[in-house]
Amino acid sequence: MTEQRIPVTVLTGFLGSGKTTLLNRILSEKHGQRIAVIENEFGEIGIDQDLVINADEEIFEMNNGCICCTVRGDLIRILGNLAKHRDKFDRIVLETTGMADPGPVAQTFFVDDDIKEEFYLDGIITLVDAAHVEQHLGDSDEVMAQIAFADLIVLNKTDLVSPAALQQLSSRLYDINKMAQIFPANMADAPLDKVLDVGGFDLSRALETNPAFLEPEYPFEWGGLFQLEPGHHTLAMDSGPDPDMSALWVRIDASPAPALTEVAEQVFRYFAQPALPLNDGGIMRASGTHWKLQLPDAATFVLDVPTEGIYALFTQHTPEEFAIRLYDKHELNCEPVAEHFFNAGHVHDDEVSSVAFEFQGALDPEKFDSWLSTLLRRDGADLFRMKGILAITGDDRRMVFQGVHMLFDNKPGAPWGAETPYNRLVFIGRNLNRDYLEGALKQCLS
Amino acid sequence: MSELNSVDVPPAHLLSRIVLEESAVDMAWSTCGRWLAAATAHGVIHLIDSKTLTQHAAWRAHKQGTLALDWHPQWPFLASSGQDGRVKFWQFGDEQSDRLLADIGLSNDPSANWIEHLTWRPDGKQLAAACGKTISLISLDGSRNGAYTFPGGTVGALCWRPQGAQLAAAGYGGVRIYNVLDPRSKPQDLNWKGSLLSLNWSPDAKVIAAGCQDNTVHFWRIPEYRDAMMSGFAYKPVQLNWSNNSRWLITGGSAQLILWPFDKKGPEGRKPLSIDFHQDAICAISLASSGQRLATGCRSGQLAIWNQIGDTRPAWLAQLDSRVEQLAWSPQKNTKLLASTSRYGTLCLWQAATSTHIPAG
């Protein structure tokens, strides 16, 4: 059925992250859509635009105090009016303030029947200032909520940070929100066709826009390949955010050397072994030993390079965090011939994170409903978003679902057909307990 | 028409159909009953002459969309407001075209320039206009002679005490009542932690009722300000109509037309009168000045005209092209003239009488 309702795109992001720049691009570039703008942030709109409505954010809590009943009064009022001249525009873009909580915005589209009838939330786009967001991550509830709620993160101002820092930041954002696509950008130059057609709350498109979803997680953030002559080599590091760090040094026998992602798959198992502590001045044999480098202060380690060839170094953290350098016997700096940044599993201690699961087997609908109701009632305030595809006993169709805090929506999707049914879920929230969620979900299997 | 035939209620008599350029945001009859004004979201006011049943004039009244209209209680004198932060006074007559009498700017604040509510004091001496959280009082000459700040943010509704000079404003957090004759007096707060969207004072001024965002109706008894709540609505029950004798509060917000008894005992603990006729939620109600004839319209576009409050079947029916937006009976005594607007922007004039033909379109 053709969607008759009007899509609403929400732009969030801390002050200075580039929301207005992106908004101006949306208004000025050719995309064939007539846009009405609701602005909570009264910035300068760069072009003439008739349909720009300024409004203060008004958060309405209902008498029962339930967080899921908290809605945005300004949206209800303005969208209610815009519904009466809907032939004048094709889309609404809401630019929120830098301090806005996207929760009540999203909930407005779930709970207000008049709004639901005329509009749908297409997506929450969160602008992130790559150069300055780090100082807010972890200590700003607003920034964390904006990232956690995003369907799409525009990682803006990437020209102001190094590739390694960018990779590290992307990895951290990914830890917080595994559901969102991340677009690196300068001057908010994310592709508009992606920004304006996210389908983030469209159950029929659940998870289709998330290629990174369930990408493997590694116990290391970085790997590099080095072409080295035999002899004495030194690995030098400064002290970093942790007093120690896992690392691996291994010779690669294959020629030519495989891609680092392939090497990562091979060395993954070494990291599962108990780590051997190694103090300043210690020797790292090229045997695939899992070392725990002791780094209370800056330290150097001797790298074992018995023969000429390709060697791989994998480190728990990115080189930038510990200023990692590799010197040859002439004390010349050795640059890697290849490097790769990996999605590290839970290396950050952010209170807000996301966890994703995929497992086979059909869920018992009664057990699952009962568990989910309890979970939402108990932890709904801490669950920002959830989304998933489920296999349900006795139903040959996928069941797709999504939720915002305590609000939950589901519907049958396409039949499984020849495909083996599976369950794939992602939860984004505060203080998530992965082991509990996984265990409880598997208890719901028939 | 099969739906109409299936319930065996005769079609209402269509007198006139006028296509507006888009959906009306407000519609009101002049006190004399001669003029009907309908304002659109695009900023145009259409003036319909009930003598000719045709459009007398249409003009762009506000640059960025009209939001509210209210006729002066004594004279053919119309106040309008818009998204441009302005209130305008217009005067009409047989021989003259529309004449702008006053153009009053109320807002320099870009975050609050929508003037969404207008209401004349019952004695016609002042107009109250709500712009964001500010309520302004405007004299007949267009001068501002008072302003209040509503504590709960944007004002959701305004309503004068019948025959009085007390102004009630509703919004997030409850109702605040101002005595405009004594600006130094402390306003009366009726607190309720919720968002109030509509407001109506009973004709005997003993009850004030508000339709709320959470699909409930909240009301206070005056002067003791004892409050209670009615729930169970499928949608927001913003339609609140009192019977002339203050005995019934008639609400929409669900497919059932609900009549809440406000006689001596009140609705507390009693079952309301529920009239189950419409298939879809009622989103417009108008009660004729006689206090008997009632019109109801619902989201599917069905319009019903009822001869008496409490009837279980309507006397006439009509089907609009889309959701019923506004209904308004002409204020003339024993009127049979009803105006309706639809979401698609069709204004119709109906007679409460059986149609001799089925209107085309």
Tab-separated table of N, CA and C in Angstrom, chain A residues 42 50-56 58-65 71 76-88 111-115 117-118, chain B residues 21-25 41-42 64 66-67 83 109-114 116 152-154 172 192-195 213-215 234-236 299 323 325-326 343:
chain	number	residue	atom	x	y	z
A	42	PHE	N	16.876	28.350	16.885
A	42	PHE	CA	16.644	29.499	16.006
A	42	PHE	C	17.932	29.984	15.387
A	50	ASP	N	9.334	29.776	2.806
A	50	ASP	CA	8.048	30.192	3.359
A	50	ASP	C	7.656	29.395	4.587
A	51	LEU	N	7.855	28.094	4.444
A	51	LEU	CA	7.324	27.224	5.482
A	51	LEU	C	8.368	26.919	6.541
A	52	VAL	N	8.799	27.935	7.252
A	52	VAL	CA	9.673	27.735	8.397
A	52	VAL	C	8.899	28.175	9.627
A	53	ILE	N	8.721	27.260	10.551
A	53	ILE	CA	7.945	27.569	11.740
A	53	ILE	C	8.853	27.442	12.951
A	54	ASN	N	8.971	28.507	13.684
A	54	ASN	CA	9.783	28.486	14.897
A	54	ASN	C	8.903	28.129	16.088
A	55	ALA	N	9.429	27.311	16.952
A	55	ALA	CA	8.655	26.950	18.146
A	55	ALA	C	9.589	26.476	19.236
A	56	ASP	N	9.245	26.821	20.455
A	56	ASP	CA	9.998	26.291	21.591
A	56	ASP	C	9.608	24.832	21.809
A	58	GLU	N	8.286	21.923	23.769
A	58	GLU	CA	7.404	21.810	24.944
A	58	GLU	C	7.175	20.336	25.234
A	59	ILE	N	7.679	19.921	26.361
A	59	ILE	CA	7.564	18.504	26.721
A	59	ILE	C	6.387	18.330	27.657
A	60	PHE	N	5.470	17.492	27.241
A	60	PHE	CA	4.276	17.250	28.055
A	60	PHE	C	4.385	15.881	28.723
A	61	GLU	N	4.374	15.914	30.037
A	61	GLU	CA	4.282	14.646	30.763
A	61	GLU	C	2.828	14.489	31.178
A	62	MET	N	2.352	13.272	31.103
A	62	MET	CA	0.962	13.057	31.495
A	62	MET	C	0.876	12.803	32.995
A	63	ASN	N	-0.339	12.806	33.475
A	63	ASN	CA	-0.541	12.762	34.917
A	63	ASN	C	-0.024	11.479	35.554
A	64	ASN	N	-0.016	10.393	34.780
A	64	ASN	CA	0.406	9.134	35.388
A	64	ASN	C	1.916	9.031	35.545
A	65	GLY	N	2.635	10.026	35.029
A	65	GLY	CA	4.077	10.049	35.219
A	65	GLY	C	4.828	9.027	34.390
A	71	VAL	N	5.312	13.451	25.637
A	71	VAL	CA	5.263	13.794	24.210
A	71	VAL	C	5.665	15.250	24.022
A	76	ILE	N	2.750	18.425	18.335
A	76	ILE	CA	1.341	18.075	18.163
A	76	ILE	C	0.571	19.283	17.620
A	77	ARG	N	0.874	20.430	18.184
A	77	ARG	CA	0.191	21.667	17.792
A	77	ARG	C	0.523	22.043	16.344
A	78	ILE	N	1.804	22.051	16.027
A	78	ILE	CA	2.216	22.539	14.704
A	78	ILE	C	1.902	21.509	13.622
A	79	LEU	N	2.156	20.248	13.895
A	79	LEU	CA	1.839	19.240	12.884
A	79	LEU	C	0.333	19.182	12.647
A	80	GLY	N	-0.429	19.383	13.717
A	80	GLY	CA	-1.893	19.403	13.581
A	80	GLY	C	-2.327	20.479	12.599
A	81	ASN	N	-1.676	21.613	12.655
A	81	ASN	CA	-2.003	22.694	11.713
A	81	ASN	C	-1.476	22.375	10.312
A	82	LEU	N	-0.257	21.878	10.240
A	82	LEU	CA	0.318	21.584	8.914
A	82	LEU	C	-0.488	20.503	8.180
A	83	ALA	N	-1.124	19.639	8.948
A	83	ALA	CA	-1.929	18.588	8.307
A	83	ALA	C	-3.042	19.195	7.466
A	84	LYS	N	-3.402	20.440	7.784
A	84	LYS	CA	-4.509	21.070	7.058
A	84	LYS	C	-4.055	21.704	5.753
A	85	HIS	N	-2.771	21.846	5.536
A	85	HIS	CA	-2.353	22.241	4.189
A	85	HIS	C	-1.214	21.361	3.704
A	86	ARG	N	-1.501	20.110	3.755
A	86	ARG	CA	-0.513	19.105	3.422
A	86	ARG	C	-0.179	19.071	1.936
A	87	ASP	N	-0.995	19.672	1.116
A	87	ASP	CA	-0.686	19.685	-0.316
A	87	ASP	C	0.445	20.675	-0.635
A	88	LYS	N	0.890	21.428	0.359
A	88	LYS	CA	1.916	22.454	0.114
A	88	LYS	C	3.338	21.920	0.298
A	111	VAL	N	2.232	7.684	20.062
A	111	VAL	CA	1.076	7.735	20.961
A	111	VAL	C	-0.027	8.701	20.550
A	112	ASP	N	0.291	9.701	19.723
A	112	ASP	CA	-0.766	10.658	19.387
A	112	ASP	C	-1.476	10.199	18.113
A	113	ASP	N	-2.737	9.848	18.246
A	113	ASP	CA	-3.469	9.265	17.112
A	113	ASP	C	-3.605	10.237	15.952
A	114	ASP	N	-3.811	11.515	16.257
A	114	ASP	CA	-3.960	12.494	15.173
A	114	ASP	C	-2.659	12.611	14.382
A	115	ILE	N	-1.561	12.609	15.085
A	115	ILE	CA	-0.257	12.702	14.410
A	115	ILE	C	0.000	11.426	13.612
A	117	GLU	N	-1.986	9.460	12.261
A	117	GLU	CA	-2.852	9.359	11.088
A	117	GLU	C	-2.294	10.141	9.894
A	118	GLU	N	-1.626	11.236	10.157
A	118	GLU	CA	-1.196	12.132	9.088
A	118	GLU	C	0.301	12.080	8.799
B	21	GLU	N	-9.917	26.995	-1.011
B	21	GLU	CA	-8.686	26.530	-1.670
B	21	GLU	C	-7.982	25.465	-0.849
B	22	GLU	N	-8.291	25.384	0.431
B	22	GLU	CA	-7.793	24.290	1.264
B	22	GLU	C	-8.588	24.229	2.559
B	23	SER	N	-8.177	23.338	3.409
B	23	SER	CA	-8.913	23.062	4.633
B	23	SER	C	-9.101	24.319	5.499
B	24	ALA	N	-10.289	24.440	6.099
B	24	ALA	CA	-10.538	25.577	6.986
B	24	ALA	C	-9.978	25.276	8.371
B	25	VAL	N	-9.402	26.289	8.991
B	25	VAL	CA	-8.899	26.115	10.357
B	25	VAL	C	-9.888	26.633	11.382
B	41	ALA	N	-5.919	27.563	6.250
B	41	ALA	CA	-4.524	27.465	6.682
B	41	ALA	C	-3.615	28.265	5.764
B	42	HIS	N	-4.108	28.612	4.595
B	42	HIS	CA	-3.294	29.377	3.642
B	42	HIS	C	-3.361	30.883	3.908
B	64	GLN	N	0.891	34.254	6.474
B	64	GLN	CA	1.373	32.883	6.637
B	64	GLN	C	0.325	31.961	7.248
B	66	THR	N	-4.017	31.639	8.406
B	66	THR	CA	-4.913	32.114	9.458
B	66	THR	C	-5.021	31.019	10.514
B	67	LEU	N	-5.221	31.419	11.742
B	67	LEU	CA	-5.326	30.420	12.807
B	67	LEU	C	-6.639	30.491	13.578
B	83	GLN	N	-0.487	33.132	11.642
B	83	GLN	CA	0.876	32.704	11.966
B	83	GLN	C	1.860	33.870	11.871
B	109	ASP	N	8.610	37.789	18.948
B	109	ASP	CA	9.377	36.611	19.333
B	109	ASP	C	9.251	35.564	18.233
B	110	PRO	N	10.369	35.232	17.556
B	110	PRO	CA	10.253	34.271	16.466
B	110	PRO	C	9.822	32.884	16.925
B	111	SER	N	9.976	32.627	18.240
B	111	SER	CA	9.600	31.286	18.696
B	111	SER	C	8.113	31.197	19.027
B	112	ALA	N	7.429	32.332	19.026
B	112	ALA	CA	6.011	32.291	19.398
B	112	ALA	C	5.271	33.382	18.650
B	113	ASN	N	5.008	33.164	17.386
B	113	ASN	CA	4.261	34.181	16.659
B	113	ASN	C	2.932	33.658	16.112
B	114	TRP	N	2.601	32.457	16.489
B	114	TRP	CA	1.290	31.950	16.096
B	114	TRP	C	0.261	32.449	17.120
B	116	GLU	N	-3.082	31.578	18.156
B	116	GLU	CA	-3.952	30.418	17.886
B	116	GLU	C	-5.345	30.541	18.484
B	152	GLY	N	2.050	27.538	32.056
B	152	GLY	CA	2.321	26.201	31.519
B	152	GLY	C	2.747	26.185	30.071
B	153	GLY	N	3.356	27.238	29.588
B	153	GLY	CA	3.795	27.247	28.192
B	153	GLY	C	2.708	27.754	27.272
B	154	THR	N	2.690	27.249	26.050
B	154	THR	CA	1.737	27.724	25.056
B	154	THR	C	0.295	27.495	25.518
B	172	TYR	N	-0.712	23.293	29.435
B	172	TYR	CA	-0.008	22.244	30.169
B	172	TYR	C	0.019	22.600	31.655
B	192	TRP	N	-3.706	20.687	37.157
B	192	TRP	CA	-3.859	19.301	36.722
B	192	TRP	C	-2.645	18.952	35.885
B	193	LYS	N	-1.926	17.905	36.296
B	193	LYS	CA	-0.688	17.582	35.600
B	193	LYS	C	-0.990	16.815	34.319
B	194	GLY	N	-1.279	17.593	33.306
B	194	GLY	CA	-1.583	17.024	32.010
B	194	GLY	C	-1.658	18.166	31.036
B	195	SER	N	-1.869	17.848	29.778
B	195	SER	CA	-1.956	18.892	28.763
B	195	SER	C	-3.412	19.090	28.372
B	213	GLN	N	-5.010	15.975	26.350
B	213	GLN	CA	-4.153	15.224	25.435
B	213	GLN	C	-4.222	13.717	25.678
B	214	ASP	N	-4.402	13.312	26.948
B	214	ASP	CA	-4.383	11.879	27.250
B	214	ASP	C	-5.775	11.252	27.142
B	215	ASN	N	-6.587	11.789	26.241
B	215	ASN	CA	-7.905	11.220	25.933
B	215	ASN	C	-8.840	11.197	27.151
B	234	ALA	N	-11.601	7.292	22.761
B	234	ALA	CA	-10.644	6.702	21.821
B	234	ALA	C	-9.657	7.749	21.316
B	235	TYR	N	-10.113	8.981	21.204
B	235	TYR	CA	-9.281	10.086	20.716
B	235	TYR	C	-9.349	11.227	21.722
B	236	LYS	N	-8.629	12.297	21.389
B	236	LYS	CA	-8.658	13.457	22.280
B	236	LYS	C	-10.055	14.094	22.250
B	299	ARG	N	-14.734	11.435	11.702
B	299	ARG	CA	-13.495	11.399	10.937
B	299	ARG	C	-13.687	10.845	9.540
B	323	ARG	N	-12.909	14.044	6.180
B	323	ARG	CA	-13.152	14.281	7.608
B	323	ARG	C	-13.883	15.608	7.860
B	325	GLU	N	-14.401	18.894	9.597
B	325	GLU	CA	-13.494	19.741	10.381
B	325	GLU	C	-14.263	20.652	11.335
B	326	GLN	N	-15.236	21.396	10.804
B	326	GLN	CA	-16.019	22.293	11.660
B	326	GLN	C	-17.506	22.148	11.344
B	343	ARG	N	-12.026	18.327	5.595
B	343	ARG	CA	-10.568	18.359	5.521
B	343	ARG	C	-10.089	18.771	4.121
